[in-house]
PDB file of C-alpha atoms and ligand atoms in Angstrom:
ATOM      1  CA  MET A1297       3.382 -16.565 -16.455  1.00 94.00           C
ATOM      2  CA  ILE A1298       2.177 -16.718 -12.869  1.00 97.00           C
ATOM      3  CA  LYS A1299       3.429 -13.784 -10.859  1.00 98.00           C
ATOM      4  CA  LEU A1300       5.001 -14.222  -7.457  1.00 98.00           C
ATOM      5  CA  GLY A1301       4.192 -11.884  -4.606  1.00 98.00           C
ATOM      6  CA  VAL A1302       6.546 -12.416  -1.691  1.00 98.00           C
ATOM      7  CA  ASN A1303       5.130 -11.808   1.763  1.00 98.00           C
ATOM      8  CA  ILE A1304       7.875 -10.450   4.014  1.00 98.00           C
ATOM      9  CA  ASP A1305       5.983 -10.403   7.337  1.00 98.00           C
ATOM     10  CA  HIS A1306       8.296 -13.008   8.802  1.00 97.00           C
ATOM     11  CA  ILE A1307      11.399 -10.949   8.153  1.00 98.00           C
ATOM     12  CA  ALA A1308       9.727  -8.455  10.482  1.00 98.00           C
ATOM     13  CA  THR A1309       8.802 -11.269  12.897  1.00 98.00           C
ATOM     14  CA  LEU A1310      12.496 -12.058  13.288  1.00 97.00           C
ATOM     15  CA  ARG A1311      13.412  -8.418  13.781  1.00 98.00           C
ATOM     16  CA  GLN A1312      10.652  -7.915  16.364  1.00 97.00           C
ATOM     17  CA  ALA A1313      11.949 -10.904  18.353  1.00 97.00           C
ATOM     18  CA  ARG A1314      14.734  -8.570  19.504  1.00 96.00           C
ATOM     19  CA  LYS A1315      13.240  -5.226  18.499  1.00 94.00           C
ATOM     20  CA  GLU A1316      16.509  -4.424  16.748  1.00 93.00           C
ATOM     21  CA  GLU A1317      16.966  -2.909  13.303  1.00 95.00           C
ATOM     22  CA  ILE A1318      17.973  -6.195  11.679  1.00 98.00           C
ATOM     23  CA  PRO A1319      17.022  -8.006   9.556  1.00 98.00           C
ATOM     24  CA  SER A1320      15.860  -5.068   7.465  1.00 98.00           C
ATOM     25  CA  VAL A1321      12.498  -5.463   5.779  1.00 98.00           C
ATOM     26  CA  ILE A1322      13.521  -2.904   3.164  1.00 98.00           C
ATOM     27  CA  GLU A1323      16.695  -4.830   2.305  1.00 98.00           C
ATOM     28  CA  ALA A1324      14.724  -8.093   2.170  1.00 98.00           C
ATOM     29  CA  ALA A1325      12.216  -6.572  -0.255  1.00 98.00           C
ATOM     30  CA  LYS A1326      15.048  -5.373  -2.487  1.00 98.00           C
ATOM     31  CA  ILE A1327      16.619  -8.840  -2.595  1.00 98.00           C
ATOM     32  CA  CYS A1328      13.217 -10.431  -3.388  1.00 98.00           C
ATOM     33  CA  GLU A1329      12.620  -7.968  -6.223  1.00 98.00           C
ATOM     34  CA  GLU A1330      16.092  -8.549  -7.684  1.00 98.00           C
ATOM     35  CA  ALA A1331      15.479 -12.306  -7.522  1.00 98.00           C
ATOM     36  CA  GLY A1332      12.254 -12.046  -9.539  1.00 98.00           C
ATOM     37  CA  ALA A1333       9.416 -11.200  -7.141  1.00 98.00           C
ATOM     38  CA  ASP A1334       6.649  -9.337  -8.958  1.00 98.00           C
ATOM     39  CA  SER A1335       5.307  -7.713  -5.826  1.00 98.00           C
ATOM     40  CA  ILE A1336       6.023  -7.423  -2.126  1.00 98.00           C
ATOM     41  CA  THR A1337       3.298  -8.097   0.415  1.00 98.00           C
ATOM     42  CA  ALA A1338       3.226  -6.867   3.995  1.00 98.00           C
ATOM     43  CA  HIS A1339       0.408  -7.215   6.525  1.00 98.00           C
ATOM     44  CA  LEU A1340       0.089  -4.391   9.014  1.00 98.00           C
ATOM     45  CA  ARG A1341      -1.810  -6.166  11.759  1.00 96.00           C
ATOM     46  CA  GLU A1342      -3.856  -4.251  14.303  1.00 94.00           C
ATOM     47  CA  ASP A1343      -1.636  -5.691  17.063  1.00 94.00           C
ATOM     48  CA  ARG A1344       1.566  -4.787  15.124  1.00 96.00           C
ATOM     49  CA  ARG A1345       3.059  -8.174  15.934  1.00 95.00           C
ATOM     50  CA  HIS A1346       5.472  -8.089  12.988  1.00 97.00           C
ATOM     51  CA  VAL A1347       5.239  -5.347  10.356  1.00 98.00           C
ATOM     52  CA  GLN A1348       5.262  -1.812  11.803  1.00 98.00           C
ATOM     53  CA  ASP A1349       3.901   1.420  10.380  1.00 98.00           C
ATOM     54  CA  PHE A1350       7.411   2.633   9.480  1.00 98.00           C
ATOM     55  CA  ASP A1351       7.949  -0.558   7.428  1.00 98.00           C
ATOM     56  CA  ILE A1352       4.934   0.226   5.261  1.00 98.00           C
ATOM     57  CA  TYR A1353       5.992   3.829   4.680  1.00 98.00           C
ATOM     58  CA  GLY A1354       9.590   2.705   4.008  1.00 98.00           C
ATOM     59  CA  LEU A1355       8.479  -0.012   1.583  1.00 98.00           C
ATOM     60  CA  ARG A1356       6.266   2.433  -0.286  1.00 98.00           C
ATOM     61  CA  LYS A1357       9.331   4.582  -0.938  1.00 98.00           C
ATOM     62  CA  SER A1358      11.789   1.812  -1.775  1.00 98.00           C
ATOM     63  CA  ILE A1359       9.796  -0.791  -3.719  1.00 98.00           C
ATOM     64  CA  LYS A1360      10.282  -0.786  -7.468  1.00 98.00           C
ATOM     65  CA  THR A1361       7.718  -3.476  -8.323  1.00 98.00           C
ATOM     66  CA  LYS A1362       4.321  -3.339  -6.584  1.00 98.00           C
ATOM     67  CA  LEU A1363       3.378  -2.996  -2.936  1.00 98.00           C
ATOM     68  CA  ASN A1364       0.543  -5.227  -1.791  1.00 98.00           C
ATOM     69  CA  PHE A1365      -0.812  -4.050   1.555  1.00 98.00           C
ATOM     70  CA  GLU A1366      -2.611  -6.761   3.485  1.00 98.00           C
ATOM     71  CA  MET A1367      -5.110  -5.235   5.872  1.00 97.00           C
ATOM     72  CA  ALA A1368      -8.207  -5.732   7.965  1.00 96.00           C
ATOM     73  CA  ALA A1369     -11.245  -3.582   7.185  1.00 96.00           C
ATOM     74  CA  ASN A1370     -10.539  -1.514  10.264  1.00 95.00           C
ATOM     75  CA  GLU A1371     -10.827   2.273  10.382  1.00 97.00           C
ATOM     76  CA  GLU A1372      -7.297   2.953  11.648  1.00 97.00           C
ATOM     77  CA  ILE A1373      -5.735   0.704   9.005  1.00 98.00           C
ATOM     78  CA  ILE A1374      -7.961   2.015   6.195  1.00 98.00           C
ATOM     79  CA  LYS A1375      -6.710   5.538   6.967  1.00 98.00           C
ATOM     80  CA  ILE A1376      -3.106   4.338   6.747  1.00 98.00           C
ATOM     81  CA  ALA A1377      -3.829   2.606   3.407  1.00 98.00           C
ATOM     82  CA  VAL A1378      -5.375   5.750   1.944  1.00 98.00           C
ATOM     83  CA  ASP A1379      -2.335   7.715   3.116  1.00 98.00           C
ATOM     84  CA  VAL A1380       0.314   5.220   1.898  1.00 98.00           C
ATOM     85  CA  LYS A1381      -1.453   4.416  -1.388  1.00 98.00           C
ATOM     86  CA  PRO A1382      -0.070   0.922  -1.994  1.00 98.00           C
ATOM     87  CA  ASP A1383      -0.553  -0.480  -5.501  1.00 98.00           C
ATOM     88  CA  PHE A1384      -2.815  -3.210  -4.124  1.00 98.00           C
ATOM     89  CA  ALA A1385      -4.754  -3.727  -0.918  1.00 98.00           C
ATOM     90  CA  CYS A1386      -5.837  -7.203   0.093  1.00 98.00           C
ATOM     91  CA  ILE A1387      -8.619  -7.176   2.663  1.00 98.00           C
ATOM     92  CA  VAL A1388      -8.329 -10.024   5.153  1.00 97.00           C
ATOM     93  CA  PRO A1389     -10.196 -11.069   8.299  1.00 95.00           C
ATOM     94  CA  GLU A1390      -8.137 -10.628  11.433  1.00 86.00           C
ATOM     95  CA  LYS A1391      -8.356 -12.182  14.885  1.00 77.00           C
ATOM     96  CA  ARG A1392      -6.002 -11.257  17.692  1.00 71.00           C
ATOM     97  CA  GLN A1393      -5.431 -14.829  18.909  1.00 73.00           C
ATOM     98  CA  GLU A1394      -4.692 -16.454  15.557  1.00 74.00           C
ATOM     99  CA  LEU A1395      -1.161 -17.465  14.549  1.00 75.00           C
ATOM    100  CA  THR A1396      -1.866 -16.496  10.944  1.00 71.00           C
ATOM    101  CA  THR A1397      -4.913 -15.545   8.839  1.00 71.00           C
ATOM    102  CA  GLU A1398      -7.073 -18.589   9.478  1.00 76.00           C
ATOM    103  CA  GLY A1399      -9.985 -18.283   7.110  1.00 86.00           C
ATOM    104  CA  GLY A1400     -11.318 -16.164   4.292  1.00 95.00           C
ATOM    105  CA  LEU A1401     -13.346 -13.022   4.621  1.00 96.00           C
ATOM    106  CA  ASP A1402     -17.138 -13.462   4.747  1.00 96.00           C
ATOM    107  CA  VAL A1403     -17.955 -10.948   2.016  1.00 97.00           C
ATOM    108  CA  LYS A1404     -21.467 -12.342   1.499  1.00 97.00           C
ATOM    109  CA  SER A1405     -22.599 -11.399   5.011  1.00 95.00           C
ATOM    110  CA  ASN A1406     -20.863  -8.010   5.084  1.00 96.00           C
ATOM    111  CA  LYS A1407     -21.528  -6.643   1.634  1.00 97.00           C
ATOM    112  CA  LYS A1408     -22.641  -3.166   2.655  1.00 97.00           C
ATOM    113  CA  ASN A1409     -19.726  -2.440   4.952  1.00 96.00           C
ATOM    114  CA  LEU A1410     -17.126  -3.976   2.644  1.00 97.00           C
ATOM    115  CA  ALA A1411     -18.521  -2.203  -0.435  1.00 98.00           C
ATOM    116  CA  ASP A1412     -17.890   1.055   1.390  1.00 98.00           C
ATOM    117  CA  VAL A1413     -14.298   0.061   2.269  1.00 98.00           C
ATOM    118  CA  VAL A1414     -13.629  -1.049  -1.329  1.00 98.00           C
ATOM    119  CA  ALA A1415     -14.983   2.245  -2.672  1.00 98.00           C
ATOM    120  CA  ARG A1416     -12.780   4.300  -0.313  1.00 98.00           C
ATOM    121  CA  LEU A1417      -9.641   2.394  -1.280  1.00 98.00           C
ATOM    122  CA  LYS A1418     -10.420   2.492  -4.993  1.00 98.00           C
ATOM    123  CA  LYS A1419     -11.009   6.232  -4.758  1.00 98.00           C
ATOM    124  CA  ALA A1420      -7.427   6.504  -3.450  1.00 98.00           C
ATOM    125  CA  GLY A1421      -6.232   4.728  -6.615  1.00 98.00           C
ATOM    126  CA  ILE A1422      -5.636   1.343  -4.944  1.00 98.00           C
ATOM    127  CA  VAL A1423      -6.486  -1.949  -6.689  1.00 98.00           C
ATOM    128  CA  VAL A1424      -8.561  -3.930  -4.182  1.00 98.00           C
ATOM    129  CA  SER A1425      -8.487  -7.668  -3.628  1.00 98.00           C
ATOM    130  CA  MET A1426     -10.555  -9.756  -1.185  1.00 98.00           C
ATOM    131  CA  PHE A1427      -9.053 -12.753   0.618  1.00 98.00           C
ATOM    132  CA  ILE A1428     -11.811 -15.377   0.547  1.00 98.00           C
ATOM    133  CA  ASP A1429     -12.321 -19.103   0.861  1.00 97.00           C
ATOM    134  CA  ALA A1430     -12.678 -20.964  -2.430  1.00 97.00           C
ATOM    135  CA  ASP A1431     -16.446 -20.574  -2.549  1.00 98.00           C
ATOM    136  CA  VAL A1432     -18.341 -19.508  -5.663  1.00 98.00           C
ATOM    137  CA  SER A1433     -20.903 -17.490  -3.666  1.00 98.00           C
ATOM    138  CA  GLN A1434     -18.117 -15.481  -1.999  1.00 98.00           C
ATOM    139  CA  VAL A1435     -16.552 -14.757  -5.406  1.00 98.00           C
ATOM    140  CA  LEU A1436     -19.934 -13.499  -6.665  1.00 98.00           C
ATOM    141  CA  ALA A1437     -20.258 -11.264  -3.587  1.00 98.00           C
ATOM    142  CA  CYS A1438     -16.793  -9.785  -4.298  1.00 98.00           C
ATOM    143  CA  SER A1439     -17.908  -8.976  -7.830  1.00 98.00           C
ATOM    144  CA  GLU A1440     -21.112  -7.353  -6.555  1.00 98.00           C
ATOM    145  CA  ILE A1441     -19.277  -5.022  -4.162  1.00 98.00           C
ATOM    146  CA  GLY A1442     -16.912  -3.784  -6.868  1.00 98.00           C
ATOM    147  CA  ALA A1443     -13.666  -5.516  -5.870  1.00 98.00           C
ATOM    148  CA  ASP A1444     -10.978  -5.724  -8.557  1.00 98.00           C
ATOM    149  CA  ALA A1445      -9.534  -9.076  -7.527  1.00 98.00           C
ATOM    150  CA  VAL A1446      -9.908 -12.103  -5.292  1.00 98.00           C
ATOM    151  CA  GLU A1447      -7.196 -14.004  -3.476  1.00 98.00           C
ATOM    152  CA  LEU A1448      -8.348 -17.558  -2.841  1.00 98.00           C
ATOM    153  CA  HIS A1449      -7.312 -18.968   0.546  1.00 97.00           C
ATOM    154  CA  THR A1450      -5.232 -22.092  -0.075  1.00 97.00           C
ATOM    155  CA  GLY A1451      -4.799 -22.970   3.609  1.00 96.00           C
ATOM    156  CA  LYS A1452      -7.070 -26.041   3.490  1.00 96.00           C
ATOM    157  CA  TYR A1453      -5.546 -27.146   0.192  1.00 97.00           C
ATOM    158  CA  ALA A1454      -2.092 -27.024   1.816  1.00 97.00           C
ATOM    159  CA  LYS A1455      -3.267 -28.795   4.973  1.00 96.00           C
ATOM    160  CA  PHE A1456      -4.901 -31.684   3.069  1.00 96.00           C
ATOM    161  CA  PHE A1457      -1.837 -32.058   0.851  1.00 95.00           C
ATOM    162  CA  LYS A1458       0.400 -32.283   3.896  1.00 94.00           C
ATOM    163  CA  GLU A1459      -1.834 -34.876   5.589  1.00 93.00           C
ATOM    164  CA  ASN A1460      -2.355 -37.311   2.723  1.00 89.00           C
ATOM    165  CA  GLY A1461      -0.839 -35.974  -0.483  1.00 87.00           C
ATOM    166  CA  ALA A1462      -2.441 -35.116  -3.800  1.00 87.00           C
ATOM    167  CA  ILE A1463      -4.484 -38.298  -4.135  1.00 86.00           C
ATOM    168  CA  SER A1464      -6.563 -37.918  -0.987  1.00 91.00           C
ATOM    169  CA  SER A1465     -10.256 -37.196  -1.484  1.00 94.00           C
ATOM    170  CA  ASN A1466     -10.159 -34.157   0.823  1.00 94.00           C
ATOM    171  CA  PHE A1467      -7.414 -32.679  -1.298  1.00 94.00           C
ATOM    172  CA  ARG A1468      -9.187 -33.399  -4.604  1.00 95.00           C
ATOM    173  CA  THR A1469     -12.412 -31.863  -3.257  1.00 96.00           C
ATOM    174  CA  GLU A1470     -10.629 -28.710  -2.136  1.00 96.00           C
ATOM    175  CA  LEU A1471      -8.792 -28.420  -5.454  1.00 96.00           C
ATOM    176  CA  GLU A1472     -12.142 -28.754  -7.235  1.00 96.00           C
ATOM    177  CA  ARG A1473     -13.559 -25.943  -5.083  1.00 97.00           C
ATOM    178  CA  ILE A1474     -10.569 -23.773  -5.984  1.00 98.00           C
ATOM    179  CA  LEU A1475     -11.083 -24.568  -9.682  1.00 97.00           C
ATOM    180  CA  ASN A1476     -14.782 -23.645  -9.548  1.00 98.00           C
ATOM    181  CA  ALA A1477     -14.140 -20.428  -7.630  1.00 98.00           C
ATOM    182  CA  SER A1478     -11.350 -19.562 -10.095  1.00 98.00           C
ATOM    183  CA  GLN A1479     -13.625 -20.057 -13.104  1.00 98.00           C
ATOM    184  CA  THR A1480     -16.257 -17.803 -11.556  1.00 98.00           C
ATOM    185  CA  ALA A1481     -13.648 -15.131 -10.829  1.00 98.00           C
ATOM    186  CA  ILE A1482     -12.485 -15.199 -14.452  1.00 98.00           C
ATOM    187  CA  GLN A1483     -16.088 -15.059 -15.725  1.00 98.00           C
ATOM    188  CA  LYS A1484     -16.716 -12.035 -13.527  1.00 98.00           C
ATOM    189  CA  LYS A1485     -13.498 -10.402 -14.794  1.00 98.00           C
ATOM    190  CA  LEU A1486     -11.903 -10.398 -11.372  1.00 98.00           C
ATOM    191  CA  SER A1487      -8.146 -10.739 -11.220  1.00 98.00           C
ATOM    192  CA  LEU A1488      -7.359 -14.172  -9.753  1.00 98.00           C
ATOM    193  CA  ASN A1489      -4.757 -14.637  -7.016  1.00 98.00           C
ATOM    194  CA  ALA A1490      -4.163 -17.354  -4.433  1.00 98.00           C
ATOM    195  CA  GLY A1491      -2.142 -17.798  -1.308  1.00 98.00           C
ATOM    196  CA  HIS A1492      -1.598 -19.173   2.173  1.00 97.00           C
ATOM    197  CA  GLY A1493       0.396 -22.233   3.051  1.00 97.00           C
ATOM    198  CA  LEU A1494       1.801 -22.659  -0.463  1.00 98.00           C
ATOM    199  CA  ASP A1495       5.246 -24.252  -0.483  1.00 98.00           C
ATOM    200  CA  TYR A1496       7.807 -25.971  -2.697  1.00 97.00           C
ATOM    201  CA  ASP A1497       5.883 -29.284  -2.583  1.00 96.00           C
ATOM    202  CA  ASN A1498       2.235 -28.298  -2.822  1.00 96.00           C
ATOM    203  CA  ALA A1499       2.388 -25.348  -5.244  1.00 95.00           C
ATOM    204  CA  LYS A1500       2.792 -27.540  -8.348  1.00 90.00           C
ATOM    205  CA  GLN A1501      -0.824 -28.764  -8.489  1.00 88.00           C
ATOM    206  CA  ILE A1502      -2.351 -25.336  -8.294  1.00 93.00           C
ATOM    207  CA  CYS A1503      -0.202 -23.612 -10.924  1.00 92.00           C
ATOM    208  CA  LYS A1504      -2.109 -25.378 -13.665  1.00 90.00           C
ATOM    209  CA  ILE A1505      -5.260 -23.331 -13.062  1.00 94.00           C
ATOM    210  CA  SER A1506      -5.826 -21.244 -16.132  1.00 91.00           C
ATOM    211  CA  GLY A1507      -6.114 -17.520 -15.593  1.00 96.00           C
ATOM    212  CA  MET A1508      -4.140 -17.549 -12.355  1.00 97.00           C
ATOM    213  CA  ASN A1509      -2.481 -14.149 -12.003  1.00 98.00           C
ATOM    214  CA  GLU A1510      -0.402 -14.266  -8.833  1.00 98.00           C
ATOM    215  CA  PHE A1511       0.507 -16.357  -5.801  1.00 98.00           C
ATOM    216  CA  ASN A1512       1.295 -14.678  -2.517  1.00 98.00           C
ATOM    217  CA  ILE A1513       3.781 -16.742  -0.580  1.00 98.00           C
ATOM    218  CA  GLY A1514       5.596 -15.915   2.639  1.00 98.00           C
ATOM    219  CA  PHE A1515       6.376 -18.512   5.255  1.00 98.00           C
ATOM    220  CA  SER A1516       7.873 -21.258   3.076  1.00 98.00           C
ATOM    221  CA  ILE A1517      10.121 -18.793   1.244  1.00 98.00           C
ATOM    222  CA  VAL A1518      11.415 -17.144   4.414  1.00 98.00           C
ATOM    223  CA  ALA A1519      11.923 -20.561   6.056  1.00 98.00           C
ATOM    224  CA  LYS A1520      13.930 -21.836   3.071  1.00 98.00           C
ATOM    225  CA  ALA A1521      15.906 -18.587   2.964  1.00 98.00           C
ATOM    226  CA  ILE A1522      17.514 -19.425   6.302  1.00 98.00           C
ATOM    227  CA  PHE A1523      19.395 -22.229   4.555  1.00 98.00           C
ATOM    228  CA  THR A1524      19.722 -21.021   0.962  1.00 98.00           C
ATOM    229  CA  GLY A1525      19.584 -17.258   1.232  1.00 98.00           C
ATOM    230  CA  LEU A1526      16.549 -15.203   0.253  1.00 98.00           C
ATOM    231  CA  ALA A1527      17.467 -14.685  -3.409  1.00 98.00           C
ATOM    232  CA  THR A1528      17.723 -18.440  -4.079  1.00 98.00           C
ATOM    233  CA  ALA A1529      14.502 -19.150  -2.183  1.00 98.00           C
ATOM    234  CA  VAL A1530      12.624 -16.583  -4.294  1.00 98.00           C
ATOM    235  CA  LYS A1531      14.213 -17.669  -7.598  1.00 98.00           C
ATOM    236  CA  ASP A1532      13.436 -21.340  -6.926  1.00 98.00           C
ATOM    237  CA  MET A1533       9.778 -20.580  -6.191  1.00 98.00           C
ATOM    238  CA  LYS A1534       9.377 -18.342  -9.232  1.00 98.00           C
ATOM    239  CA  GLU A1535      10.810 -21.111 -11.427  1.00 98.00           C
ATOM    240  CA  LEU A1536       8.723 -23.837  -9.825  1.00 97.00           C
ATOM    241  CA  ILE A1537       5.367 -22.084 -10.301  1.00 97.00           C
ATOM    242  CA  ASN A1538       6.128 -21.475 -13.965  1.00 96.00           C
ATOM    243  CA  LYS A1539       7.466 -24.925 -14.885  1.00 91.00           C
ATOM    244  CA  ASP A1540       5.493 -26.855 -17.530  1.00 78.00           C
TER     245      ASP A1540
HETATM  246  N1  PXP B 791      -2.086 -14.283   1.525  1.00 80.52           N
HETATM  247  C1  PXP B 791      -2.699 -13.813   2.627  1.00 80.52           C
HETATM  248  C2  PXP B 791      -3.939 -13.015   2.462  1.00 80.52           C
HETATM  249  C3  PXP B 791      -2.164 -14.057   3.924  1.00 80.52           C
HETATM  250  O1  PXP B 791      -2.788 -13.607   5.014  1.00 80.52           O
HETATM  251  C4  PXP B 791      -0.949 -14.765   4.020  1.00 80.52           C
HETATM  252  C5  PXP B 791      -0.329 -14.984   5.368  1.00 80.52           C
HETATM  253  O2  PXP B 791       0.123 -13.804   5.897  1.00 80.52           O
HETATM  254  C6  PXP B 791      -0.339 -15.209   2.830  1.00 80.52           C
HETATM  255  C7  PXP B 791      -0.945 -14.989   1.603  1.00 80.52           C
HETATM  256  C8  PXP B 791       0.954 -15.944   2.848  1.00 80.52           C
HETATM  257  O3  PXP B 791       0.801 -17.151   3.530  1.00 80.52           O
HETATM  258  P1  PXP B 791       2.087 -18.003   3.873  1.00 80.52           P
HETATM  259  O4  PXP B 791       2.922 -17.165   4.792  1.00 80.52           O
HETATM  260  O5  PXP B 791       1.521 -19.218   4.518  1.00 80.52           O
HETATM  261  O6  PXP B 791       2.780 -18.271   2.572  1.00 80.52           O
END
């Protein structure tokens, strides 16, 4: 069974639009868990554009499944992670101007620094994942620095699917890259996750990858929830990624 991590950043985006107390991130997480989410993901960005510090501390107390803390390898945020002790930390690159996390982390070029961050988080009892592009050399670098898991960036996969569907050569090439990176992750005994841009149309192709542990999905679930309610949006996705 492929697990489903639901990213609830955009519940916080809506709340921050008015800086009110609704919609509650804590309530949203509870509904997602009751509907079958295996973990809840929240990204505390350096600019605090959506999720706030109090959300992370509140989620840590209320979540009954697993808390996946998405974070940049930044000193302030590392200190918060060590204090909160989420079940998982996913290290991502972060740029102030981007709308969302645009590319994977370059682990290969920053091995020394990232090995130190991984060691600090692991020492706090946190399982550490690296958000990387589907590139075999990046997977190998993650293994070398002692990461527990990789999350393969499916942004390009989703973009190519949207442009020309599953038969386009760009899409097939990207899927092949994801397959190769996945195989390497499994060989290196890294837990294998994927996410970014996955939705109710494009997720089908990628669920067939053997050894896939978890998808992290946010935007498409929250967008669908506006029309169907959050519980239905989560249930439908959980079913879809586990259909034969
Ligand atoms: N995984 C990571 C590391 C991300 O940065 C994001 C976006 O916040 C997601 C998964 C979820 O992407 P989406 O919101 O497009 O489903």
